[in-house]
Short mmCIF file of C-alpha atoms (C1' of nucleotides) in Angstrom, two decimals:
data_model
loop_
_atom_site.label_atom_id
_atom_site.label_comp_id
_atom_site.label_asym_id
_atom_site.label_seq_id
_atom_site.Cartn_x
_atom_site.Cartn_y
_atom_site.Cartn_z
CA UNK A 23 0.00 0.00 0.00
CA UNK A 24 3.16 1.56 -0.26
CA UNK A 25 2.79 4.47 2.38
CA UNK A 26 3.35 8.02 1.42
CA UNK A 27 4.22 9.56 5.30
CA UNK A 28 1.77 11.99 5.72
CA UNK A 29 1.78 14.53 8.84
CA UNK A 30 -0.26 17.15 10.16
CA UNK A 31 3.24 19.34 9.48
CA UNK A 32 3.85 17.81 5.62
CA UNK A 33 1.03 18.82 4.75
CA UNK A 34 0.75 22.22 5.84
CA UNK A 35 4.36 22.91 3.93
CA UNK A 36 3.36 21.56 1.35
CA UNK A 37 0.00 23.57 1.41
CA UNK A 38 2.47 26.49 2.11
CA UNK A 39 4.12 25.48 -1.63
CA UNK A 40 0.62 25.43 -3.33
CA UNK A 41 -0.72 28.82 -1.91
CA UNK A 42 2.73 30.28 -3.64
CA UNK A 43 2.26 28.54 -6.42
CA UNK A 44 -1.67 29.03 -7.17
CA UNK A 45 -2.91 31.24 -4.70
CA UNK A 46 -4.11 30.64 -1.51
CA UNK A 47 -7.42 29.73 -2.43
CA UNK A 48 -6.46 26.72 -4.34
CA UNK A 49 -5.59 25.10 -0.95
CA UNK A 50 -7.56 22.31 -0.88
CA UNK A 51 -7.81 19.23 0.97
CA UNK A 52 -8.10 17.08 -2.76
CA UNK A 53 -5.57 19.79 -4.21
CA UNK A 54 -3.13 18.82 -1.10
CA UNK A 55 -4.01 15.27 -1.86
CA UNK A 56 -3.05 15.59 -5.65
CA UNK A 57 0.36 16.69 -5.14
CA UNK A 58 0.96 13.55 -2.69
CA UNK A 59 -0.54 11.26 -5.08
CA UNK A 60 -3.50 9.81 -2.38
CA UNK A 61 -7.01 10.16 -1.75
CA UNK A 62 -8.30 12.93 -0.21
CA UNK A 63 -10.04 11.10 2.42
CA UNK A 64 -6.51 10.31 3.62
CA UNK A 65 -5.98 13.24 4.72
CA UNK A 66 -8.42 13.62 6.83
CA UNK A 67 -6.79 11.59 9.47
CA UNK A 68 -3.99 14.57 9.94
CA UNK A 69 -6.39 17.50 9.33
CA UNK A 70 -9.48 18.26 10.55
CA UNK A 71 -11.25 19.78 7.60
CA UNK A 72 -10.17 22.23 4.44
CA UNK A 73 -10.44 25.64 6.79
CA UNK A 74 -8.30 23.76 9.35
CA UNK A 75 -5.74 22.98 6.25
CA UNK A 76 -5.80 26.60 5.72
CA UNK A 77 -5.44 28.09 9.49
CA UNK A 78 -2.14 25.39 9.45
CA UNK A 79 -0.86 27.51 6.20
CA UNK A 80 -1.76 30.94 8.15
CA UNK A 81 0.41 30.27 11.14
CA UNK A 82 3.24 29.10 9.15
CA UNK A 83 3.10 31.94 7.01
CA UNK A 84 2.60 34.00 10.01
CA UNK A 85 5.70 32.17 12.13
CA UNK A 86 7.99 32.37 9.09
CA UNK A 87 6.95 36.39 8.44
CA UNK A 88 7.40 37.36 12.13
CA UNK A 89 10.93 35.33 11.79
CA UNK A 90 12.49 37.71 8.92
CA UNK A 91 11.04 41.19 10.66
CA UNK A 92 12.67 40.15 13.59
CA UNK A 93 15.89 39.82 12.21
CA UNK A 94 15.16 42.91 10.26
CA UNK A 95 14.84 44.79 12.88
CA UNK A 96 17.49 43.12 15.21
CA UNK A 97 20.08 45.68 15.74
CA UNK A 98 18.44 48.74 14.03
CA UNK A 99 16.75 51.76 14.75
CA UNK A 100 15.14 55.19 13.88
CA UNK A 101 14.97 55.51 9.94
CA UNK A 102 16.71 52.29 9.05
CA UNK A 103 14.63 49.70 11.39
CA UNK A 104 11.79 51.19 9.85
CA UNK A 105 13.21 50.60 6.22
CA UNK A 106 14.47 46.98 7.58
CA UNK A 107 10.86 46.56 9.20
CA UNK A 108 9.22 47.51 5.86
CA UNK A 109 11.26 45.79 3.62
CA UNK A 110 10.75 42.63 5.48
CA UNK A 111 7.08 42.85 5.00
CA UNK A 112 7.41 43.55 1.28
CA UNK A 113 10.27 41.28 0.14
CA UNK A 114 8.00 38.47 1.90
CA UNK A 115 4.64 39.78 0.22
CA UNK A 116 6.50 39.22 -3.17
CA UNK A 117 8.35 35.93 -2.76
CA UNK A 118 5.41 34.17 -1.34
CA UNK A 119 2.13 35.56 -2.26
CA UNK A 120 0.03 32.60 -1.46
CA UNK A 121 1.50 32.51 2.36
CA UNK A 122 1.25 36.44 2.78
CA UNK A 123 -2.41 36.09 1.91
CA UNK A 124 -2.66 33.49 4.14
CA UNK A 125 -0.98 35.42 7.09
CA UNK A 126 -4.32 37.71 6.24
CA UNK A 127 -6.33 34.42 6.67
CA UNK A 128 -9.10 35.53 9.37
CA UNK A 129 -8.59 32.96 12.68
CA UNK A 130 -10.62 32.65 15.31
CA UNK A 131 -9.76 34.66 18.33
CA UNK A 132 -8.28 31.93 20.55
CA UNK A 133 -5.95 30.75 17.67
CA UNK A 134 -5.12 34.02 16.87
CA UNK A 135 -3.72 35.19 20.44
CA UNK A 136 -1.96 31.89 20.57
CA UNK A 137 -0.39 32.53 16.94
CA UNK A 138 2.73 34.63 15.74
CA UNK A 139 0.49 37.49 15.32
CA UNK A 140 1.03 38.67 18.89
CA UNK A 141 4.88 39.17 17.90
CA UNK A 142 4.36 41.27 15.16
CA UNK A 143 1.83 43.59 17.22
CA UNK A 144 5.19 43.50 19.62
CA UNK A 145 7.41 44.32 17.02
CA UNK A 146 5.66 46.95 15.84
CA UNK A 147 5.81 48.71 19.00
CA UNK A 148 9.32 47.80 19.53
CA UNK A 149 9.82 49.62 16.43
CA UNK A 150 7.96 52.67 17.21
CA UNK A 151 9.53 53.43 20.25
CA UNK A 152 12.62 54.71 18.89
CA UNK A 153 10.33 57.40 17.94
CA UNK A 154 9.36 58.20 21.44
CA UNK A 155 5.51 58.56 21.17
CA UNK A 156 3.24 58.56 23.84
CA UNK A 157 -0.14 56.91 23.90
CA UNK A 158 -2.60 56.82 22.54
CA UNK A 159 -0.23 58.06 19.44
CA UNK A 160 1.68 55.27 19.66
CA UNK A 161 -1.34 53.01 18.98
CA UNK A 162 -2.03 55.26 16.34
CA UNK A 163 0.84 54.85 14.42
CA UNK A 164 1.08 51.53 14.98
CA UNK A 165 -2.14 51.44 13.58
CA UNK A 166 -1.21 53.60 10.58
CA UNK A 167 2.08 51.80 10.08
CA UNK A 168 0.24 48.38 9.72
CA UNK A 169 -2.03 49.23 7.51
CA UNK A 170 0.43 51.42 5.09
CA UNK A 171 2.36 48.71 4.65
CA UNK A 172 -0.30 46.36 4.83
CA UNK A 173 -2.31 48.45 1.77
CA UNK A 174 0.54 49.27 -0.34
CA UNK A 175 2.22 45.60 -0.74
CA UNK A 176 -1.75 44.66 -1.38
CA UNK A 177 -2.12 46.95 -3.90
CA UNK A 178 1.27 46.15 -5.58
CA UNK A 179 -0.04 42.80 -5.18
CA UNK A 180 -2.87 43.18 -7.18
CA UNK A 181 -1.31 44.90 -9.97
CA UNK A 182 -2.20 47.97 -9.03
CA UNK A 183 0.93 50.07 -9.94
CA UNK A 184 0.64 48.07 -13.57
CA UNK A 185 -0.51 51.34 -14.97
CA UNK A 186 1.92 53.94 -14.57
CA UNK A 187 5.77 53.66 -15.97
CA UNK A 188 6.77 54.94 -12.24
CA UNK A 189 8.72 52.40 -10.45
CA UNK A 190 7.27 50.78 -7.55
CA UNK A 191 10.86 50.70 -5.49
CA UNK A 192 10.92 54.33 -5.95
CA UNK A 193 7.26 54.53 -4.76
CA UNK A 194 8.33 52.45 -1.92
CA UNK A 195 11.27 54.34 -0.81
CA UNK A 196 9.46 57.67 -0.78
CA UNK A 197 6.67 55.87 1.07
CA UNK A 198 9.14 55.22 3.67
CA UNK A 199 10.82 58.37 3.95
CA UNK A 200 7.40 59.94 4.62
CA UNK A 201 6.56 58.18 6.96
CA UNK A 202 9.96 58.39 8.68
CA UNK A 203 9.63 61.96 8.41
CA UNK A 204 6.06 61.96 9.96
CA UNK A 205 6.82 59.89 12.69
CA UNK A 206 9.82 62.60 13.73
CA UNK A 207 7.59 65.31 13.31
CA UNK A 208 4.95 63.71 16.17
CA UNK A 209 7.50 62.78 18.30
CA UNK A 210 6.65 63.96 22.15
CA UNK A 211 3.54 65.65 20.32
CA UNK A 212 1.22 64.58 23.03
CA UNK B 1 -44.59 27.98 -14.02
CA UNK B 2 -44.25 31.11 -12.00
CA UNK B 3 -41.79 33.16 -13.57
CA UNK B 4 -39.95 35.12 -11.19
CA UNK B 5 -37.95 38.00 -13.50
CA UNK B 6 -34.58 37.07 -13.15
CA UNK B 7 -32.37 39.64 -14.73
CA UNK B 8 -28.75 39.46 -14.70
CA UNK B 9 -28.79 43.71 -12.92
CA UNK B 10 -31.47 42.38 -10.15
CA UNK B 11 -29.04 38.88 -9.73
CA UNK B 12 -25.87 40.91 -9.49
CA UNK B 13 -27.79 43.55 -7.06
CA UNK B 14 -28.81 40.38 -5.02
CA UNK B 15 -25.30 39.14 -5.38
CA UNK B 16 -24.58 42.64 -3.91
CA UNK B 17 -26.70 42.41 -0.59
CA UNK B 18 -25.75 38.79 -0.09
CA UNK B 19 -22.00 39.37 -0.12
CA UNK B 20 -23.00 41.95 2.27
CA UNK B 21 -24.59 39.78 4.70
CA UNK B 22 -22.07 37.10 3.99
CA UNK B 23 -19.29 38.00 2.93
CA UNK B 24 -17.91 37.84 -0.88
CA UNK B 25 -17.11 34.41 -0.99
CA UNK B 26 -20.57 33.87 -0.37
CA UNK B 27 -21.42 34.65 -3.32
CA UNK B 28 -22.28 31.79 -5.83
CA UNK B 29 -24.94 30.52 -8.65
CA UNK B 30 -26.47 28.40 -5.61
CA UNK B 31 -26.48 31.21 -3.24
CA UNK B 32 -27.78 33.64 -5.15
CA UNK B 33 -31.02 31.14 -6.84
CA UNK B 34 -31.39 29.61 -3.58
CA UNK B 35 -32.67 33.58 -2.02
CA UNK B 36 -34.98 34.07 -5.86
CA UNK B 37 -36.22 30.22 -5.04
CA UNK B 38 -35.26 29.19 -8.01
CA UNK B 39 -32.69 26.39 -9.56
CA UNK B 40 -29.30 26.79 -9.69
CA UNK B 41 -29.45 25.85 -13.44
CA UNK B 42 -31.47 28.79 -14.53
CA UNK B 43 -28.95 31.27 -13.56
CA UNK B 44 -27.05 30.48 -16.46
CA UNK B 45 -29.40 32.19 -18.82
CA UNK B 46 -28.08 35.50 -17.09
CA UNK B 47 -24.54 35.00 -16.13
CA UNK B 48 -22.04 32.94 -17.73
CA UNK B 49 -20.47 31.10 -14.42
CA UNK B 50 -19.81 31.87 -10.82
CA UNK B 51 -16.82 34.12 -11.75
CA UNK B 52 -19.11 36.22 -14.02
CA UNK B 53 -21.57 37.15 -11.73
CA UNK B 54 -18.83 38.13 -8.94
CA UNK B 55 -17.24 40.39 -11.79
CA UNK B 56 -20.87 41.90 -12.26
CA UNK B 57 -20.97 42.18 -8.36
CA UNK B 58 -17.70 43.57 -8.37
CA UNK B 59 -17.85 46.39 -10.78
CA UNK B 60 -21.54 47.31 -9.21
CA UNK B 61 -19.63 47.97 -6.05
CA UNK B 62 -16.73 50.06 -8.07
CA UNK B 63 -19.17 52.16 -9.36
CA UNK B 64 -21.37 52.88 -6.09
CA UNK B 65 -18.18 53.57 -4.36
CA UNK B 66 -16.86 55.96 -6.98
CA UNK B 67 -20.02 57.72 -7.04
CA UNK B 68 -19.44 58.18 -3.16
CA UNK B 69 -15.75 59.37 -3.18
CA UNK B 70 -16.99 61.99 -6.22
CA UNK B 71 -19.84 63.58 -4.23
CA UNK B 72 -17.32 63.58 -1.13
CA UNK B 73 -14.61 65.37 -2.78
CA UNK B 74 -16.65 67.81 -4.98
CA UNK B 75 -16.67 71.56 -3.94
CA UNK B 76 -13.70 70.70 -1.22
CA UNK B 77 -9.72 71.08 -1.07
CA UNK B 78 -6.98 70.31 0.97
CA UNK B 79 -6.97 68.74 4.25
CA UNK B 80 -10.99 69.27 3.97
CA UNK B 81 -10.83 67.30 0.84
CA UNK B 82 -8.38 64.75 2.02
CA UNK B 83 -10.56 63.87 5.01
CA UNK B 84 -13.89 63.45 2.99
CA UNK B 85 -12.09 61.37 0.38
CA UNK B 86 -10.74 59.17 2.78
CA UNK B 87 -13.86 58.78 4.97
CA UNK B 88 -16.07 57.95 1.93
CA UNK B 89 -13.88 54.80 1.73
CA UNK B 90 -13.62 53.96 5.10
CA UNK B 91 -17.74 54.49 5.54
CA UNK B 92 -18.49 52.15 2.37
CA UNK B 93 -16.24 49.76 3.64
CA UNK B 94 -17.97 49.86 6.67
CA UNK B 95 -21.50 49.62 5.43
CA UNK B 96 -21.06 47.33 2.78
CA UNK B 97 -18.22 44.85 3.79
CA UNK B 98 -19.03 42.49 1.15
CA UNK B 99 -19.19 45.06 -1.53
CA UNK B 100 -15.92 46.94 -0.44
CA UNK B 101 -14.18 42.98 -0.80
CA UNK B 102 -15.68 43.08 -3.80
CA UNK B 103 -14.39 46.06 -5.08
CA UNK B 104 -11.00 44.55 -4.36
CA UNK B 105 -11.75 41.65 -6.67
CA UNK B 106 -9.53 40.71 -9.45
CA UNK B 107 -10.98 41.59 -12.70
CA UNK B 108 -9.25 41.00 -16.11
CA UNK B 109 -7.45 43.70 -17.87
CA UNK B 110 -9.64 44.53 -20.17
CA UNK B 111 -12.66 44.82 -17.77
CA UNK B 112 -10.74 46.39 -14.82
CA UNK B 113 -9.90 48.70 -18.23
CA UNK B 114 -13.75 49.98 -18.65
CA UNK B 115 -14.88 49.55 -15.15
CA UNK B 116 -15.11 52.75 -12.54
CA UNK B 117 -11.87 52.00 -11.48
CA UNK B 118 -10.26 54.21 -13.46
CA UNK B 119 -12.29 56.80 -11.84
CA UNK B 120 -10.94 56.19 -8.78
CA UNK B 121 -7.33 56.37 -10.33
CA UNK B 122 -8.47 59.92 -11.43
CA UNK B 123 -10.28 61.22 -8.06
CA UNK B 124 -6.86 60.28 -6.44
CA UNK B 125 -5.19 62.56 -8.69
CA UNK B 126 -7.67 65.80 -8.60
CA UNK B 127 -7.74 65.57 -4.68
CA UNK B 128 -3.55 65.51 -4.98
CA UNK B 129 -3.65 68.31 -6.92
CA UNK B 130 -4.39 70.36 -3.86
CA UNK B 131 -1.08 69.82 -3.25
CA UNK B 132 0.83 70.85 -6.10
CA UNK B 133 3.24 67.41 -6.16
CA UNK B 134 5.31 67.27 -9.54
CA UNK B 135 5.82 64.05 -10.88
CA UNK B 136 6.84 61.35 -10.25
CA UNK B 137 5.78 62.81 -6.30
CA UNK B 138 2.44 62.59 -7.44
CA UNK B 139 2.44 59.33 -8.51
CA UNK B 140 4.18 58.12 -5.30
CA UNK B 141 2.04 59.96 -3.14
CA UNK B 142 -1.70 58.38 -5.17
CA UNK B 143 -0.05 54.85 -4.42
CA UNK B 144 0.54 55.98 -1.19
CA UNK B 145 -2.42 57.37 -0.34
CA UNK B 146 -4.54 54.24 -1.99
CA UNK B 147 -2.09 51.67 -0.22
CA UNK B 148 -2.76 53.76 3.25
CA UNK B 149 -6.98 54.05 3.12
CA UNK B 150 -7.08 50.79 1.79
CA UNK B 151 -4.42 49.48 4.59
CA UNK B 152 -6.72 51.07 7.35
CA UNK B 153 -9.81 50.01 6.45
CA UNK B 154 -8.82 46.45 5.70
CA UNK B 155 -7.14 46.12 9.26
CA UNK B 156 -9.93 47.59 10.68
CA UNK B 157 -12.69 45.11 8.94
CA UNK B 158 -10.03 42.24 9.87
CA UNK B 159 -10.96 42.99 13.56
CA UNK B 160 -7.30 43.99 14.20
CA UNK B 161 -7.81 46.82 15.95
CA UNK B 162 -10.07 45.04 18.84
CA UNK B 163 -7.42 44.37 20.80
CA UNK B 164 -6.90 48.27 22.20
CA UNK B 165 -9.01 50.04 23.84
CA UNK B 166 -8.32 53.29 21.68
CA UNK B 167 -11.00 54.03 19.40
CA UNK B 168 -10.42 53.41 15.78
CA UNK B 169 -12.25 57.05 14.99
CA UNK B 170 -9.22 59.04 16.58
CA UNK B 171 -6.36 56.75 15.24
CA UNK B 172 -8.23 57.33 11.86
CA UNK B 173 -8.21 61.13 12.39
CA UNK B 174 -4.50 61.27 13.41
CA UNK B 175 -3.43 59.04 10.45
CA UNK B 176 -5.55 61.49 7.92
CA UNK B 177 -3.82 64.70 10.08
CA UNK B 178 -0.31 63.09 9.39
CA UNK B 179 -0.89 62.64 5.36
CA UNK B 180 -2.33 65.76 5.22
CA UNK B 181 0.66 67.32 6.95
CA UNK B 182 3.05 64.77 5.33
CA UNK B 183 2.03 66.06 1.91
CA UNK B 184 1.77 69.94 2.42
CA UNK B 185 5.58 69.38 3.64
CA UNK B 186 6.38 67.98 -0.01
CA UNK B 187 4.52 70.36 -2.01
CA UNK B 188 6.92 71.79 -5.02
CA UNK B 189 9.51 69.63 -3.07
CA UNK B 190 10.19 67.96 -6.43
"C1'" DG C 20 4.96 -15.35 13.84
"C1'" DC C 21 1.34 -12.73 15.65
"C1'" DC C 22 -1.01 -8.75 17.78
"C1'" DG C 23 -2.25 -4.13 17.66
"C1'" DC C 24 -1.84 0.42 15.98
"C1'" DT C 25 -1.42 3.48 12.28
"C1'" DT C 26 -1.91 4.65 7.54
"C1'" DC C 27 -4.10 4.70 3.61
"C1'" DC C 28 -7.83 2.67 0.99
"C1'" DT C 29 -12.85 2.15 -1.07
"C1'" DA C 30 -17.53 3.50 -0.76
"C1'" DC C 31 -20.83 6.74 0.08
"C1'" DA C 32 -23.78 11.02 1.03
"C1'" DC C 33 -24.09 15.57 -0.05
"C1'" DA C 34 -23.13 20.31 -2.16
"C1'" DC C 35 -21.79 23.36 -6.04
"C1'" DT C 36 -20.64 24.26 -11.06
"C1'" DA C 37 -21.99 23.88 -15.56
"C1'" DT C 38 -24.34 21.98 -19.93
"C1'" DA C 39 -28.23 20.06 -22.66
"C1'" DG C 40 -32.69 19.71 -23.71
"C1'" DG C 41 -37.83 20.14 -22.48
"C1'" DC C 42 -42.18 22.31 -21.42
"C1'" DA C 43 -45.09 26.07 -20.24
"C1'" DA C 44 -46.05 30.95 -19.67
"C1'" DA C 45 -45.84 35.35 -21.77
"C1'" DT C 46 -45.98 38.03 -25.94
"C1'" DG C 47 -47.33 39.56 -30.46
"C1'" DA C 48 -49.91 38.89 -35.13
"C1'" DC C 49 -54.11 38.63 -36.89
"C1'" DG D 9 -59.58 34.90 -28.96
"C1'" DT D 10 -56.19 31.71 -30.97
"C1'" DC D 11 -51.96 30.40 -32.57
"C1'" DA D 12 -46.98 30.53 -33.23
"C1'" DT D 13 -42.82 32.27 -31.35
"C1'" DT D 14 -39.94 33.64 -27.90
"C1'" DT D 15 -38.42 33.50 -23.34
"C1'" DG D 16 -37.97 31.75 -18.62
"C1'" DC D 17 -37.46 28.30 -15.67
"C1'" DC D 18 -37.51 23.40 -15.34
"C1'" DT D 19 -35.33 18.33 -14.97
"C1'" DA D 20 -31.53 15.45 -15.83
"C1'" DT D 21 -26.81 14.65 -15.84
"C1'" DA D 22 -21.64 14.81 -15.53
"C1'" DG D 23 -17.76 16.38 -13.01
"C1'" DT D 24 -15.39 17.94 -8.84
"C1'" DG D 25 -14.82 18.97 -3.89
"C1'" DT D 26 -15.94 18.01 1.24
"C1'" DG D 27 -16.37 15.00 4.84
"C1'" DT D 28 -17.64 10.27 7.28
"C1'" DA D 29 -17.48 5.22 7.95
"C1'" DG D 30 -15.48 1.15 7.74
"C1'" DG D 31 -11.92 -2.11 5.75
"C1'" DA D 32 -7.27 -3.82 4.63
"C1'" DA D 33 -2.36 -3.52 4.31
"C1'" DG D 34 2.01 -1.92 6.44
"C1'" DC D 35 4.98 -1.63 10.67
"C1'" DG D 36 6.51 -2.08 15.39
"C1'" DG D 37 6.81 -4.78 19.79
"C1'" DC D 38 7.13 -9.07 21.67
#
DNA sequence: GCCGCTTCCTACACACTATAGGCAAATGAC
DNA sequence: GTCATTTGCCTATAGTGTGTAGGAAGCGGC
């Protein structure tokens, strides 16, 4: 019967490999079960069902993401952590769509504060503190720094930028320096 | 046989409400016959597949939500204009989840070509032109700017602002205070 | 060798997509 | 009014995906 060795943890990699490959929605349980030549009900001993499949790509992608801004960031600070911290996201974003748009993948609240989500809401912070805000402008801008970054490697994503000769790097860049430049400017504001 | 007046404007406007009430992905031939009581099968005399109707749902929501932004910018400038611009997003979004993730949906080239999104492309532009940005500032700042609103209000649908106490209203003011500063600081800069 | 556990199988029930072809209601000609 | 045509919705069917139940072959311990 010539057994293939299936885990829980094979198959989430190798779900990780598909989402690059065809998008995250393409992660199936019988897509999953394609690429390791057996029947999908065989997989069904390792996960619990498609979405569960899924929420096992999300906290890879999640893990693996939180991994490279850490190192990013590691040693850094002011103007160039926030590049690094950027960058991180981005670079990720475009080598591996399908497990970016799974780190977006919605979990339910109790998996979520046990996932690698929590790190990057601590790195964030980290991050902003060589800007010396105060609350609640600190929240704010970590709030406005997620979802810049967040938004513009979406939109980039999606083609967005297709239209215009402009490149994106440059967009990026000048992005960055804004928001350096903003974050300065509020800087013991409160 | 009780004919019930499908059309493919009242299916997509149905496809509309129920990606509204159930998200995007919720939208299918099923779905959508299922609320006209109706079979699946005689959909198909409207709309060509499942990915056809979502593109007719898709480009209904472009349009409502370009019709918003225009009516929020018209007769306004500046940081005035800024703020309506971004809060016509951030209120459809709000309203209409399922439309707003519609909005967002992939359409082909040539479609995307003729659809309201261009509008949108142009709206950016005329509200940055408060701000007298040369090129290629200009273009950085519209991908900035649409990476940023869309950024927020995705986070902010995602439920990842729950966490904090601080209400999302005053992080969104801040964040539109910052761009508006961020880009009267880089006016003629070029 | 044999027992027991795990792994993968077949078989099945059910849902959704999509196509083909049929029948009846609505519409227009007269 | 009635008849023919068009249109709208139907049934039937094939293909694919999810998920469950139960069966058989591999693998380890002894």
């Amino acid at each position: 019967m010539a057994r293939v060795g299936l885990t829980r943890e094979r198959l989430t990699r190798d779900g990780a490999e598909l989402a690059d490959e065809q998008g995250f929605d393409a992660v199936t349980v019988s897509a999953v079960a394609r690429r390791f030549d057996v029947k999908a009900a065989s997989l069904y001993a390792h996960v619990k069902s498609t979405d569960d499949l899924r929420t096992g790509v999300a906290l890879l992608a999640l893990e693996e993401l939180a991994d490279r801004v850490a190192e990013a960031i590691a040693g850094r600070s002011g103007r160039e952590a926030l590049a690094a911290f950027a960058a991180a996201y981005r670079d990720y974003a475009r080598a591996h769509p399908g497990r970016y748009a799974a780190a977006r993948f919605r979990l339910d609240p109790q998996t979520a504060a046990a996932s690698a989500g929590v790190r990057h809401a601590q790195m964030t912070r980290a991050l902003l503190r060589g800007y010396d805000l105060a609350e609640p402008d600190q929240t704010h801008a970590v709030r406005m720094l997620g979802g810049m970054v967040h938004g513009f490697v979406e939109l980039e994503a999606a083609g967005g930028f297709a239209h215009t000769a402009v490149d994106p790097q440059a967009s990026w860049d000048w992005t960055v320096d804004a928001l350096d430049a903003m974050l300065r400017a509020r800087a013991h504001a409160a």
